[in-house]
Amino acid sequence: MFTTRPTLQGTFGMVSSTHWLASQSAMAVLENGGNAYDAAVAAGFVLHVVEPHLNGPGGEVPIIVAPADGDVQVLCGQGVAPAGATIAHYRGLGLDLVPGTGPLAAAVPGAFDAWMLLLRDHGTKPLADVLTYAIGYAEDGHAPVERVGETVETVRELFETEWTSSADVYLPGGQAPRPGELFRNPALAATWKRLLAEVAGAGDRIAQIEAAREVWRTGFIAEALVRQSARPTLDTSGEHHTGTLTATDLASWSAAYEAPATYDWRGWTLCKAGPWSQGPAFLQQLALLPPELPAYESAEYVHLLIEGCKLAMADREAWYGDAAGAADVPLDDLLSETYNAARRALVGDKASCELRPGGPGGRTPRISEHARVVTVDEPGSVAMGAGEPTVAKRPSDAALSPVPGEPAVRADGLTRGDTCHLDVVDRWGNMVAATPSGGWLQSNPVVPELGFPLGTRLQMAWLEEGLPSSLAPGRRPRTTLTPSVALRDGVPVMAFGTPGGDQQDQWQLHFFLAVALRPDVRGGLDLQGAIDAPNWHNDSFPGSFHPRGMRPGSVTVESRMARGVIEELRRRGHDVTIGDTWSEGRLCAVARDPETGVLSAAANPRGMQGYAVGR
């Protein structure tokens, strides 16, 4: 079949990420003798520089670590709610949702410490070696992709009148970043150079990494983050608020390892982050599939996946979160055959417009009052706009967009916020998948001393007591970030993931099934063909981003989907929107054949910036 580019194959190393500079930086680390983890850390910091509208050091990152000679682990770089982030505090400010922007939405930043743990425990390179690429692009400049400048333009007035520290970085001389012209972030470069200078005398490689972690948590970086949280900031509520982040919050949190959530399907074992993420929704969608599947890409096949996704996402809404105990997130029951057989029976020939959480183990589901069921035709029903993160706006700009807090966007959605992804496999068989996000340039004002903003992940927590995803001090907000690793016979064979907010585990499922169900190419997995295949998503569940709306019964498909399939979906009651030819999904993937040692990689052509490299 036709693909936009080949699935790469080689034996030395493979990288795929959402930006070519991150991919090539990771490959440079591999060429210089580093392993997959060294390469991933270097790429992660480059993504902060070249995709600042999609991620930053003040954000978060879940990482799945798959060593060639060890167990798969999840490295959680999702920070928790600060001690002062109580429901009572937010309600006392007159809020019924956590704002989509500003310091009230900031969790403890988690990305930096997670990258440091990955480098300390699994890498081989000194910190200075892996930071050199990010420092170079921040100090000497890089040619930005179009979306950086487009995003800045959507918040120009806000930056110029309110978030002036952001204007200093992203509107130098009043000019937004433009493709083909070098864009620099000298403040960010200075932050990393000062960090390296302060830890240079700490001792060996491990000691320097530990010293860097302390600088982040208690040194000049922590001090600047706390000062920024205390500055009154205009957010999506239309009011100025200060945040709750304190020095104690920063000093007392660190990234940590945990076992992955897993599910076995037709000889594959899929590994995801736990129910503090939406990762198990991918596993539930697999568990909901019947033993015999309809023909690939047929209307019946697409309908089955859409309806299964609705059921899994309804369970996400009722059961997922960083709750107090395992009984609050009954994952074993949610993935059991008995439970999913009963849920599978709910899928009929027609599209459902209901939000139908189940009762695993006889429990009674409960969802947020805000997550009410609305029909597509009900006045005031809110579309999530593809489930992407909120972009900061002044209240006067609300008329520009059908969704409060989102930018006025082009028809192709190019100015929406989003996320990044990267995958690496090295010649020794080590594999890593990571989905960095948060700390977007449009999420909070740039911390003037540091060159990057705080994140806004707390917007995913409900301001209602008693839910697994309720806001609570020390609790992780339920994130949409969800990298994947797939095993065969207990051996890691594929790492993959995508940006896309609530769509991540829809697009990833479609990709995985395309890999698993279709013929191989060149004796290996058809990664590029699976990425290029026409994709789709639905918004029939409460979105994770402010203002947390939904469009029951909606399905958005790429125009490349067969006309007959689209017509049959509409006949079945789906409210189908036909998107652009290449608009759905931004997947990355790498793989390794354990029998031959052949490595492979592929990247998303949509948006013309994802790239795979390797040899």
Coordinates of C-alpha atoms in Angstrom, one line a residue:
M1 CA 0.0 0.0 0.0
F2 CA 1.0 3.6 -0.5
T3 CA 2.7 5.3 2.5
T4 CA 4.0 8.9 2.8
R5 CA 7.5 7.5 3.6
P6 CA 9.2 4.2 4.3
T7 CA 9.2 2.4 7.6
L8 CA 12.9 2.8 8.5
Q9 CA 14.9 -0.3 9.3
G10 CA 18.4 -0.8 10.7
T11 CA 20.4 -2.4 13.5
F12 CA 22.1 0.5 15.3
G13 CA 19.4 2.7 16.7
M14 CA 16.0 4.3 15.9
V15 CA 14.3 7.4 17.1
S16 CA 10.8 8.9 16.3
S17 CA 9.5 12.1 17.7
T18 CA 7.2 15.0 17.0
H19 CA 10.0 17.3 15.9
W20 CA 12.9 16.5 13.6
L21 CA 15.4 18.4 15.7
A22 CA 14.6 16.3 18.7
S23 CA 14.8 13.2 16.7
Q24 CA 18.2 14.1 15.3
S25 CA 19.5 15.2 18.7
A26 CA 18.6 11.9 20.1
M27 CA 20.3 10.1 17.2
A28 CA 23.4 12.2 17.8
V29 CA 23.5 10.9 21.3
L30 CA 23.2 7.3 20.1
E31 CA 26.0 7.9 17.6
N32 CA 28.2 9.2 20.4
G33 CA 27.9 6.0 22.3
G34 CA 24.8 6.8 24.4
N35 CA 21.9 4.5 25.0
A36 CA 18.2 4.9 24.4
Y37 CA 17.7 6.7 27.8
D38 CA 20.5 9.2 27.2
A39 CA 19.0 9.9 23.8
A40 CA 15.5 10.3 25.2
V41 CA 16.6 12.8 27.8
A42 CA 18.4 14.9 25.2
A43 CA 15.4 14.8 22.9
G44 CA 13.1 15.7 25.8
F45 CA 15.0 18.9 26.6
V46 CA 15.2 19.8 22.9
L47 CA 11.4 19.5 22.7
H48 CA 11.1 22.1 25.4
V49 CA 12.9 24.5 23.1
V50 CA 11.5 23.8 19.7
E51 CA 7.9 23.0 20.7
P52 CA 7.3 25.4 23.6
H53 CA 3.6 25.7 22.7
L54 CA 3.3 21.9 23.3
N55 CA 5.5 21.3 26.4
G56 CA 8.1 22.8 28.7
P57 CA 10.3 22.2 31.8
G58 CA 7.4 23.3 34.0
G59 CA 5.1 20.6 32.7
E60 CA 5.0 16.8 33.1
V61 CA 6.0 13.6 31.4
P62 CA 5.1 9.9 31.9
I63 CA 7.8 7.6 30.6
I64 CA 7.7 3.9 30.0
V65 CA 11.1 2.3 30.5
A66 CA 11.6 -1.1 28.8
P67 CA 15.2 -2.3 29.4
A68 CA 16.6 -5.1 27.2
D69 CA 17.4 -7.1 30.4
G70 CA 14.8 -6.0 32.9
D71 CA 11.2 -5.4 33.8
V72 CA 9.1 -2.7 32.1
Q73 CA 8.5 0.2 34.5
V74 CA 6.5 3.4 34.4
L75 CA 8.5 6.5 35.5
C76 CA 5.9 9.0 36.7
G77 CA 6.8 12.6 36.0
Q78 CA 3.3 13.8 36.8
G79 CA 3.5 16.2 39.7
V80 CA 0.8 16.4 42.4
A81 CA -1.5 19.1 43.6
P82 CA 0.2 21.5 46.1
A83 CA -0.8 21.3 49.8
G84 CA -2.9 24.5 49.4
A85 CA -4.8 23.2 46.4
T86 CA -8.0 22.2 48.2
I87 CA -11.5 22.2 46.8
A88 CA -12.6 24.6 49.6
H89 CA -9.9 27.1 48.5
Y90 CA -11.1 27.1 44.8
R91 CA -14.7 27.2 45.8
G92 CA -14.0 30.1 48.1
L93 CA -12.8 32.0 45.1
G94 CA -16.2 31.4 43.4
L95 CA -14.9 28.8 41.0
D96 CA -16.7 25.6 39.9
L97 CA -13.9 24.5 37.6
V98 CA -10.1 24.8 37.9
P99 CA -9.1 27.6 35.5
G100 CA -7.6 26.4 32.3
T101 CA -4.7 28.8 32.6
G102 CA -2.8 30.6 35.3
P103 CA -1.1 29.6 38.6
L104 CA -4.2 28.1 40.2
A105 CA -4.0 25.4 37.5
A106 CA -0.3 24.6 38.3
A107 CA 0.6 21.2 39.8
V108 CA 4.1 20.6 41.1
P109 CA 6.2 20.5 37.9
G110 CA 7.2 16.9 37.2
A111 CA 9.1 16.7 33.9
F112 CA 12.6 17.8 35.0
D113 CA 12.8 15.4 37.9
A114 CA 11.6 12.5 35.8
W115 CA 14.2 13.1 33.1
M116 CA 16.8 13.3 35.8
L117 CA 15.8 10.0 37.3
L118 CA 15.8 8.4 33.8
L119 CA 19.3 9.7 33.2
R120 CA 20.6 8.7 36.7
D121 CA 19.2 5.2 36.8
H122 CA 19.4 4.1 33.1
G123 CA 21.6 6.5 31.2
T124 CA 25.3 6.6 30.8
K125 CA 26.1 10.2 29.8
P126 CA 26.9 13.2 32.0
L127 CA 24.1 15.8 32.4
A128 CA 26.1 18.4 30.5
D129 CA 26.3 16.1 27.5
V130 CA 22.6 15.6 27.1
L131 CA 21.7 19.3 27.8
T132 CA 24.1 20.7 25.2
Y133 CA 21.6 20.3 22.3
A134 CA 18.8 22.2 24.1
I135 CA 21.2 24.9 25.3
G136 CA 22.5 25.3 21.7
Y137 CA 19.0 25.7 20.2
A138 CA 17.9 28.1 22.9
E139 CA 21.0 30.2 22.8
D140 CA 22.0 30.1 19.1
G141 CA 18.4 29.8 17.8
H142 CA 16.4 27.5 15.7
A143 CA 14.0 28.0 12.8
P144 CA 10.5 27.6 14.5
V145 CA 7.7 25.6 13.0
E146 CA 4.6 27.7 11.9
R147 CA 2.5 26.7 14.9
V148 CA 4.8 28.4 17.4
G149 CA 4.2 31.8 15.9
E150 CA 0.5 31.0 15.3
T151 CA 0.0 30.2 18.9
V152 CA 1.8 33.3 20.0
E153 CA -0.5 35.4 17.8
T154 CA -3.6 34.0 19.4
V155 CA -2.5 35.4 22.7
R156 CA -0.6 38.5 21.5
E157 CA -3.0 41.0 23.3
L158 CA -2.8 39.0 26.5
F159 CA 1.0 38.9 26.4
E160 CA 1.3 42.6 25.6
T161 CA -1.1 43.8 28.3
E162 CA -0.9 41.2 31.1
W163 CA 1.7 38.4 30.7
T164 CA 4.5 40.8 29.7
S165 CA 7.3 38.4 30.7
S166 CA 5.9 36.1 28.0
A167 CA 6.0 38.9 25.5
D168 CA 9.7 39.5 26.4
V169 CA 10.5 36.0 25.2
Y170 CA 7.9 35.3 22.5
L171 CA 7.3 38.8 21.1
P172 CA 10.8 40.3 21.0
G173 CA 10.5 43.7 19.3
G174 CA 6.8 43.0 18.9
Q175 CA 7.5 40.2 16.4
A176 CA 6.2 36.6 16.9
P177 CA 8.5 33.7 15.9
R178 CA 8.5 33.2 12.2
P179 CA 9.5 30.2 10.1
G180 CA 12.9 30.6 8.4
E181 CA 14.1 33.1 11.0
L182 CA 16.1 32.1 14.0
F183 CA 14.2 32.2 17.3
R184 CA 16.1 32.2 20.6
N185 CA 15.2 31.9 24.2
P186 CA 18.4 33.2 26.0
A187 CA 16.7 33.1 29.4
L188 CA 16.2 29.4 29.1
A189 CA 19.7 28.8 27.9
A190 CA 21.0 30.8 30.8
T191 CA 18.9 28.7 33.3
W192 CA 20.5 25.4 32.1
K193 CA 24.0 26.9 31.9
R194 CA 23.7 28.2 35.5
L195 CA 22.4 24.9 36.6
L196 CA 25.4 23.1 35.1
A197 CA 27.8 25.6 36.6
E198 CA 26.3 25.1 40.1
V199 CA 26.5 21.3 39.9
A200 CA 29.9 21.0 38.1
G201 CA 31.8 20.5 41.4
A202 CA 29.4 18.0 42.9
G203 CA 31.4 14.9 42.0
D204 CA 30.8 12.1 39.5
R205 CA 27.9 11.8 37.0
I206 CA 25.4 10.5 39.5
A207 CA 26.3 13.2 42.1
Q208 CA 25.9 16.0 39.5
I209 CA 22.5 14.7 38.5
E210 CA 21.5 14.5 42.2
A211 CA 22.7 18.1 42.7
A212 CA 20.7 19.2 39.7
R213 CA 17.6 17.7 41.2
E214 CA 18.3 19.7 44.4
V215 CA 18.8 22.9 42.5
W216 CA 15.4 22.4 40.9
R217 CA 13.6 21.6 44.1
T218 CA 15.3 24.0 46.6
G219 CA 17.7 26.2 44.7
F220 CA 17.4 29.2 42.3
I221 CA 14.9 27.5 40.1
A222 CA 12.5 26.6 42.9
E223 CA 12.7 30.1 44.3
A224 CA 11.8 31.6 41.0
L225 CA 8.9 29.2 40.5
V226 CA 7.4 30.0 43.9
R227 CA 7.7 33.8 43.2
Q228 CA 5.8 33.3 40.0
S229 CA 3.0 31.3 41.6
A230 CA 2.5 34.2 44.0
R231 CA 2.1 36.8 41.3
P232 CA -1.6 37.7 40.6
T233 CA -2.3 36.4 37.1
L234 CA -5.2 36.8 34.7
D235 CA -6.6 33.4 33.9
T236 CA -9.6 31.9 32.0
S237 CA -12.0 32.8 34.8
G238 CA -11.5 36.5 33.8
E239 CA -10.0 37.2 37.2
H240 CA -6.5 37.6 38.6
H241 CA -5.5 34.8 40.9
T242 CA -2.4 33.7 42.7
G243 CA -1.4 30.0 42.8
T244 CA -0.8 27.6 45.7
L245 CA 2.7 26.3 44.9
T246 CA 5.2 26.7 47.8
A247 CA 8.8 25.9 48.5
T248 CA 7.7 22.9 50.6
D249 CA 5.6 21.5 47.7
L250 CA 8.7 21.6 45.4
A251 CA 11.1 20.3 48.0
S252 CA 8.9 17.3 49.1
W253 CA 8.0 15.8 45.7
S254 CA 10.0 13.6 43.4
A255 CA 9.3 11.5 40.3
A256 CA 8.9 7.7 41.0
Y257 CA 8.8 4.3 39.4
E258 CA 5.8 2.0 39.4
A259 CA 4.6 -1.1 37.7
P260 CA 2.6 -0.6 34.5
A261 CA -1.0 -1.5 33.9
T262 CA -1.1 -4.4 31.4
Y263 CA -3.4 -6.4 29.3
D264 CA -2.8 -9.5 27.1
W265 CA -4.4 -9.5 23.7
R266 CA -3.7 -12.1 20.9
G267 CA -0.2 -12.8 22.0
W268 CA 0.6 -9.1 22.7
T269 CA 1.1 -7.6 26.2
L270 CA 0.3 -3.9 26.2
C271 CA 1.9 -1.7 29.0
K272 CA 0.4 1.6 30.0
A273 CA 0.6 4.1 32.9
G274 CA -1.9 3.4 35.7
P275 CA -5.3 5.0 36.2
W276 CA -3.9 8.3 37.3
S277 CA -3.5 8.6 33.5
Q278 CA -6.1 7.6 30.9
G279 CA -3.8 4.8 29.8
P280 CA -6.0 1.9 31.0
A281 CA -8.7 3.2 28.6
F282 CA -6.5 1.8 25.8
L283 CA -6.5 -1.5 27.6
Q284 CA -10.2 -1.4 28.2
Q285 CA -10.9 -0.8 24.6
L286 CA -8.9 -4.0 23.7
A287 CA -10.8 -5.9 26.4
L288 CA -14.1 -4.8 24.9
L289 CA -13.3 -6.2 21.5
P290 CA -15.1 -9.4 20.5
P291 CA -13.2 -12.5 19.6
E292 CA -13.9 -12.1 16.0
L293 CA -13.4 -8.6 14.5
P294 CA -15.2 -7.2 11.4
A295 CA -13.1 -6.5 8.3
Y296 CA -10.4 -3.9 8.9
E297 CA -11.5 -0.3 8.1
S298 CA -15.1 -1.4 7.3
A299 CA -18.0 0.6 8.6
E300 CA -18.8 -2.1 11.1
Y301 CA -15.2 -2.1 12.3
V302 CA -15.1 1.7 12.8
H303 CA -18.5 1.6 14.5
L304 CA -17.3 -1.1 16.9
L305 CA -14.2 0.9 17.9
I306 CA -16.2 4.1 18.4
E307 CA -18.8 2.5 20.6
G308 CA -16.1 0.6 22.6
C309 CA -14.2 3.8 23.1
K310 CA -17.4 5.5 24.5
L311 CA -17.8 2.8 27.1
A312 CA -14.1 2.9 28.1
M313 CA -14.1 6.7 28.4
A314 CA -17.3 6.6 30.5
D315 CA -15.5 4.3 32.9
R316 CA -12.5 6.7 32.8
E317 CA -14.9 9.4 33.9
A318 CA -16.4 7.3 36.8
W319 CA -13.4 5.4 38.0
Y320 CA -10.0 6.7 37.0
G321 CA -7.8 9.0 39.1
D322 CA -5.1 9.1 41.8
A323 CA -7.5 8.0 44.5
A324 CA -6.7 7.0 48.0
G325 CA -6.7 3.2 47.5
A326 CA -7.0 0.4 45.0
A327 CA -10.6 -0.1 45.9
D328 CA -11.4 3.4 44.5
V329 CA -9.9 2.5 41.1
P330 CA -10.9 -1.2 40.6
L331 CA -8.6 -1.8 37.6
D332 CA -8.7 -5.6 37.8
D333 CA -12.5 -5.6 37.6
L334 CA -12.4 -3.0 34.8
L335 CA -10.2 -5.2 32.7
S336 CA -11.8 -8.6 33.6
E337 CA -13.5 -10.7 30.9
T338 CA -16.7 -11.0 32.9
Y339 CA -17.1 -7.2 33.2
N340 CA -16.2 -6.5 29.6
A341 CA -18.5 -9.2 28.2
A342 CA -21.4 -7.5 29.9
R343 CA -20.2 -4.1 28.6
R344 CA -19.7 -5.5 25.1
A345 CA -23.3 -6.5 25.0
L346 CA -24.3 -2.8 25.2
V347 CA -22.8 -2.1 21.8
G348 CA -25.7 -2.2 19.2
D349 CA -26.0 -1.4 15.6
K350 CA -26.8 2.3 16.3
A351 CA -24.6 5.0 17.7
S352 CA -25.1 5.7 21.4
C353 CA -25.4 9.3 22.7
E354 CA -25.3 8.3 26.3
L355 CA -22.5 8.4 28.9
R356 CA -22.7 4.9 30.3
P357 CA -20.2 4.1 33.1
G358 CA -20.3 0.6 34.4
G359 CA -20.4 -0.9 37.9
P360 CA -17.3 -3.1 38.2
G361 CA -17.6 -5.6 41.0
G362 CA -21.1 -4.4 41.7
R363 CA -19.9 -0.9 42.6
T364 CA -22.1 2.1 41.9
P365 CA -20.6 4.6 39.4
R366 CA -20.5 8.3 40.1
I367 CA -19.5 11.1 37.7
S368 CA -19.1 14.8 38.2
E369 CA -22.2 16.9 38.2
H370 CA -20.5 19.0 35.5
A371 CA -20.1 15.9 33.3
R372 CA -23.8 15.8 32.6
V373 CA -25.2 14.0 29.6
V374 CA -26.2 16.4 26.8
T375 CA -27.6 15.6 23.3
V376 CA -25.9 16.9 20.2
D377 CA -28.9 19.2 19.5
E378 CA -29.3 20.6 23.0
P379 CA -28.8 24.3 23.2
G380 CA -25.6 25.2 25.0
S381 CA -23.9 21.8 24.4
V382 CA -20.2 22.4 24.3
A383 CA -17.7 21.0 21.8
M384 CA -14.2 20.3 23.1
G385 CA -12.5 21.3 19.9
A386 CA -10.7 18.0 19.4
G387 CA -9.9 17.7 23.1
E388 CA -6.8 19.8 23.0
P389 CA -5.4 21.9 25.8
T390 CA -6.7 25.3 26.6
V391 CA -5.0 28.4 25.2
A392 CA -5.1 31.5 27.4
K393 CA -7.3 34.4 26.3
R394 CA -8.6 37.6 27.6
P395 CA -12.3 37.4 28.4
S396 CA -13.1 39.9 25.7
D397 CA -11.8 37.4 23.1
A398 CA -14.5 34.9 23.9
A399 CA -16.6 35.8 20.9
L400 CA -13.7 34.6 18.6
S401 CA -14.2 31.0 19.6
P402 CA -17.2 28.7 20.2
V403 CA -15.3 27.3 23.3
P404 CA -14.3 29.7 26.1
G405 CA -10.6 29.7 26.5
E406 CA -9.8 28.3 23.1
P407 CA -8.2 30.5 20.4
A408 CA -9.8 31.5 17.2
V409 CA -8.5 28.7 15.0
R410 CA -8.1 28.0 11.3
A411 CA -10.2 25.3 9.8
D412 CA -7.3 22.9 10.1
G413 CA -6.9 23.5 13.8
L414 CA -3.2 24.5 13.5
T415 CA -3.3 26.9 16.4
R416 CA -4.6 24.6 19.0
G417 CA -2.3 23.6 21.9
D418 CA -1.2 20.0 22.2
T419 CA 1.6 17.7 23.4
C420 CA 4.8 16.0 22.2
H421 CA 5.9 12.4 22.0
L422 CA 9.2 10.5 21.5
D423 CA 10.3 6.9 21.2
V424 CA 13.8 5.4 21.1
V425 CA 15.3 2.0 20.7
D426 CA 19.0 1.3 20.8
R427 CA 21.2 -1.5 19.4
W428 CA 21.2 -3.3 22.8
G429 CA 17.4 -3.5 22.7
N430 CA 16.6 -0.9 25.3
M431 CA 13.4 0.9 24.6
V432 CA 11.6 4.0 25.9
A433 CA 8.4 5.8 25.2
A434 CA 7.6 9.3 26.6
T435 CA 4.9 11.8 26.2
P436 CA 6.1 15.3 27.4
S437 CA 3.4 18.0 27.8
G438 CA 2.3 20.9 29.9
G439 CA 4.1 24.1 30.7
W440 CA 3.0 25.5 27.4
L441 CA 3.9 29.1 26.5
Q442 CA 0.1 29.8 26.5
S443 CA -0.5 28.1 29.9
N444 CA 1.1 30.6 32.3
P445 CA 3.3 33.7 32.1
V446 CA 7.0 32.9 31.5
V447 CA 8.9 33.0 34.7
P448 CA 11.2 35.9 33.9
E449 CA 14.3 34.5 35.7
L450 CA 14.0 31.1 34.0
G451 CA 12.5 31.5 30.4
F452 CA 9.7 29.0 30.8
P453 CA 6.2 29.0 32.4
L454 CA 4.4 26.8 35.0
G455 CA 2.0 24.2 33.9
T456 CA -1.8 23.8 34.1
R457 CA -2.5 20.1 34.7
L458 CA -4.7 20.7 37.7
Q459 CA -7.5 21.8 35.3
M460 CA -8.1 18.0 34.9
A461 CA -9.2 17.7 38.6
W462 CA -12.9 18.1 39.6
L463 CA -13.9 20.6 42.3
E464 CA -16.3 18.0 43.8
E465 CA -15.5 15.8 46.8
G466 CA -15.5 12.0 46.6
L467 CA -14.5 11.3 43.0
P468 CA -11.3 9.4 42.1
S469 CA -10.3 12.5 40.1
S470 CA -11.3 15.1 42.7
L471 CA -8.8 17.9 43.4
A472 CA -6.9 17.0 46.6
P473 CA -3.5 18.0 48.0
G474 CA -0.8 15.5 47.2
R475 CA -2.9 13.8 44.5
R476 CA -1.9 13.6 40.9
P477 CA -4.5 15.1 38.5
R478 CA -5.8 12.5 36.1
T479 CA -3.7 13.1 33.0
T480 CA -4.4 12.4 29.3
L481 CA -0.7 11.6 28.7
T482 CA -0.3 8.0 27.8
P483 CA 2.8 6.4 26.2
S484 CA 2.7 2.8 25.2
V485 CA 5.0 -0.2 25.1
A486 CA 4.0 -3.6 23.5
L487 CA 5.6 -6.9 24.4
R488 CA 5.6 -10.3 22.6
D489 CA 6.4 -13.3 24.8
G490 CA 7.4 -10.9 27.5
V491 CA 10.0 -9.1 25.3
P492 CA 9.5 -5.4 24.4
V493 CA 9.0 -5.1 20.6
M494 CA 7.3 -1.7 20.1
A495 CA 7.1 1.7 21.7
F496 CA 4.6 4.2 20.5
G497 CA 2.4 7.2 21.3
T498 CA 0.9 10.4 20.2
P499 CA -0.1 13.9 21.2
G500 CA -3.8 14.7 21.2
G501 CA -5.3 15.2 24.6
D502 CA -8.3 12.9 25.0
Q503 CA -7.8 11.5 21.6
Q504 CA -4.4 9.8 22.5
D505 CA -5.8 6.4 23.4
Q506 CA -8.2 6.5 20.4
W507 CA -5.6 7.1 17.8
Q508 CA -3.1 4.7 19.5
L509 CA -5.7 1.9 19.5
H510 CA -6.3 2.4 15.8
F511 CA -2.6 2.4 15.1
F512 CA -1.9 -0.7 17.2
L513 CA -4.7 -2.7 15.6
A514 CA -3.4 -1.6 12.2
V515 CA 0.0 -3.0 13.1
A516 CA -1.5 -6.2 14.7
L517 CA -4.1 -7.0 12.0
R518 CA -2.4 -6.1 8.8
P519 CA 0.4 -7.8 6.9
D520 CA 4.1 -7.1 7.7
V521 CA 6.3 -5.2 5.3
R522 CA 9.9 -6.1 4.6
G523 CA 9.7 -8.8 7.1
G524 CA 8.8 -6.4 9.9
L525 CA 5.9 -4.4 11.4
D526 CA 4.3 -2.0 9.0
L527 CA 4.7 1.0 11.3
Q528 CA 4.4 3.7 8.7
G529 CA 1.4 2.2 7.0
A530 CA -0.4 2.0 10.4
I531 CA 0.5 5.7 11.1
D532 CA -0.7 6.8 7.6
A533 CA -4.0 4.9 7.7
P534 CA -7.1 7.1 7.7
N535 CA -7.9 7.9 11.4
W536 CA -10.8 9.2 13.4
H537 CA -11.9 10.2 16.9
N538 CA -15.1 10.9 18.9
D539 CA -15.9 13.5 21.6
S540 CA -18.8 11.6 23.3
F541 CA -17.5 12.0 26.8
P542 CA -16.4 14.9 29.1
G543 CA -13.2 16.4 27.9
S544 CA -10.2 16.7 30.3
F545 CA -9.4 20.3 29.5
H546 CA -11.2 23.4 30.6
P547 CA -14.2 24.0 29.9
R548 CA -14.6 20.2 29.9
G549 CA -17.4 19.9 27.4
M550 CA -18.5 17.1 25.1
R551 CA -20.3 16.3 21.9
P552 CA -22.3 13.1 22.3
G553 CA -22.6 11.1 19.1
S554 CA -19.9 13.0 17.3
V555 CA -17.3 11.4 15.2
T556 CA -14.6 13.3 13.3
V557 CA -13.0 11.4 10.3
E558 CA -10.3 12.2 7.9
S559 CA -11.6 12.9 4.4
R560 CA -9.6 10.0 3.1
M561 CA -12.0 7.6 4.8
A562 CA -14.0 5.7 2.2
R563 CA -17.2 7.5 1.3
G564 CA -19.3 4.3 1.8
V565 CA -17.9 3.9 5.3
I566 CA -18.9 7.5 6.1
E567 CA -22.4 7.1 4.8
E568 CA -22.9 3.9 6.8
L569 CA -21.7 5.5 10.0
R570 CA -24.2 8.3 9.4
R571 CA -26.9 5.7 8.8
R572 CA -26.1 4.2 12.1
G573 CA -26.7 7.5 13.8
H574 CA -23.1 8.9 14.1
D575 CA -22.9 12.7 13.8
V576 CA -19.9 12.6 11.4
T577 CA -17.7 15.6 10.7
I578 CA -15.3 15.2 7.8
G579 CA -12.0 16.7 8.7
D580 CA -9.0 17.5 6.5
T581 CA -7.2 14.8 4.6
W582 CA -4.4 14.5 7.1
S583 CA -5.8 15.8 10.4
E584 CA -6.3 12.8 12.8
G585 CA -3.4 11.5 14.9
R586 CA 0.3 12.4 15.3
L587 CA 1.8 9.1 16.1
C588 CA 5.4 8.1 16.6
A589 CA 6.7 4.5 16.8
V590 CA 9.8 2.4 17.0
A591 CA 10.1 -1.4 17.1
R592 CA 12.6 -4.2 17.5
D593 CA 12.4 -7.8 16.2
P594 CA 13.9 -9.9 19.1
E595 CA 14.7 -12.8 16.7
T596 CA 16.7 -10.8 14.1
G597 CA 17.7 -7.7 16.0
V598 CA 16.3 -5.6 13.2
L599 CA 15.1 -2.2 14.4
S600 CA 12.4 -0.1 12.8
A601 CA 10.8 3.4 13.1
A602 CA 8.1 5.6 11.6
A603 CA 6.7 9.0 12.2
N604 CA 3.6 11.0 11.6
P605 CA 3.4 13.0 8.4
R606 CA 0.5 15.2 9.6
G607 CA 1.7 18.7 10.4
M608 CA 4.9 18.1 8.5
Q609 CA 7.2 18.1 11.6
G610 CA 7.3 14.6 13.1
Y611 CA 10.3 12.6 12.0
A612 CA 11.9 9.2 12.4
V613 CA 15.7 8.7 12.0
G614 CA 18.0 5.7 12.4
R615 CA 20.4 3.3 10.9

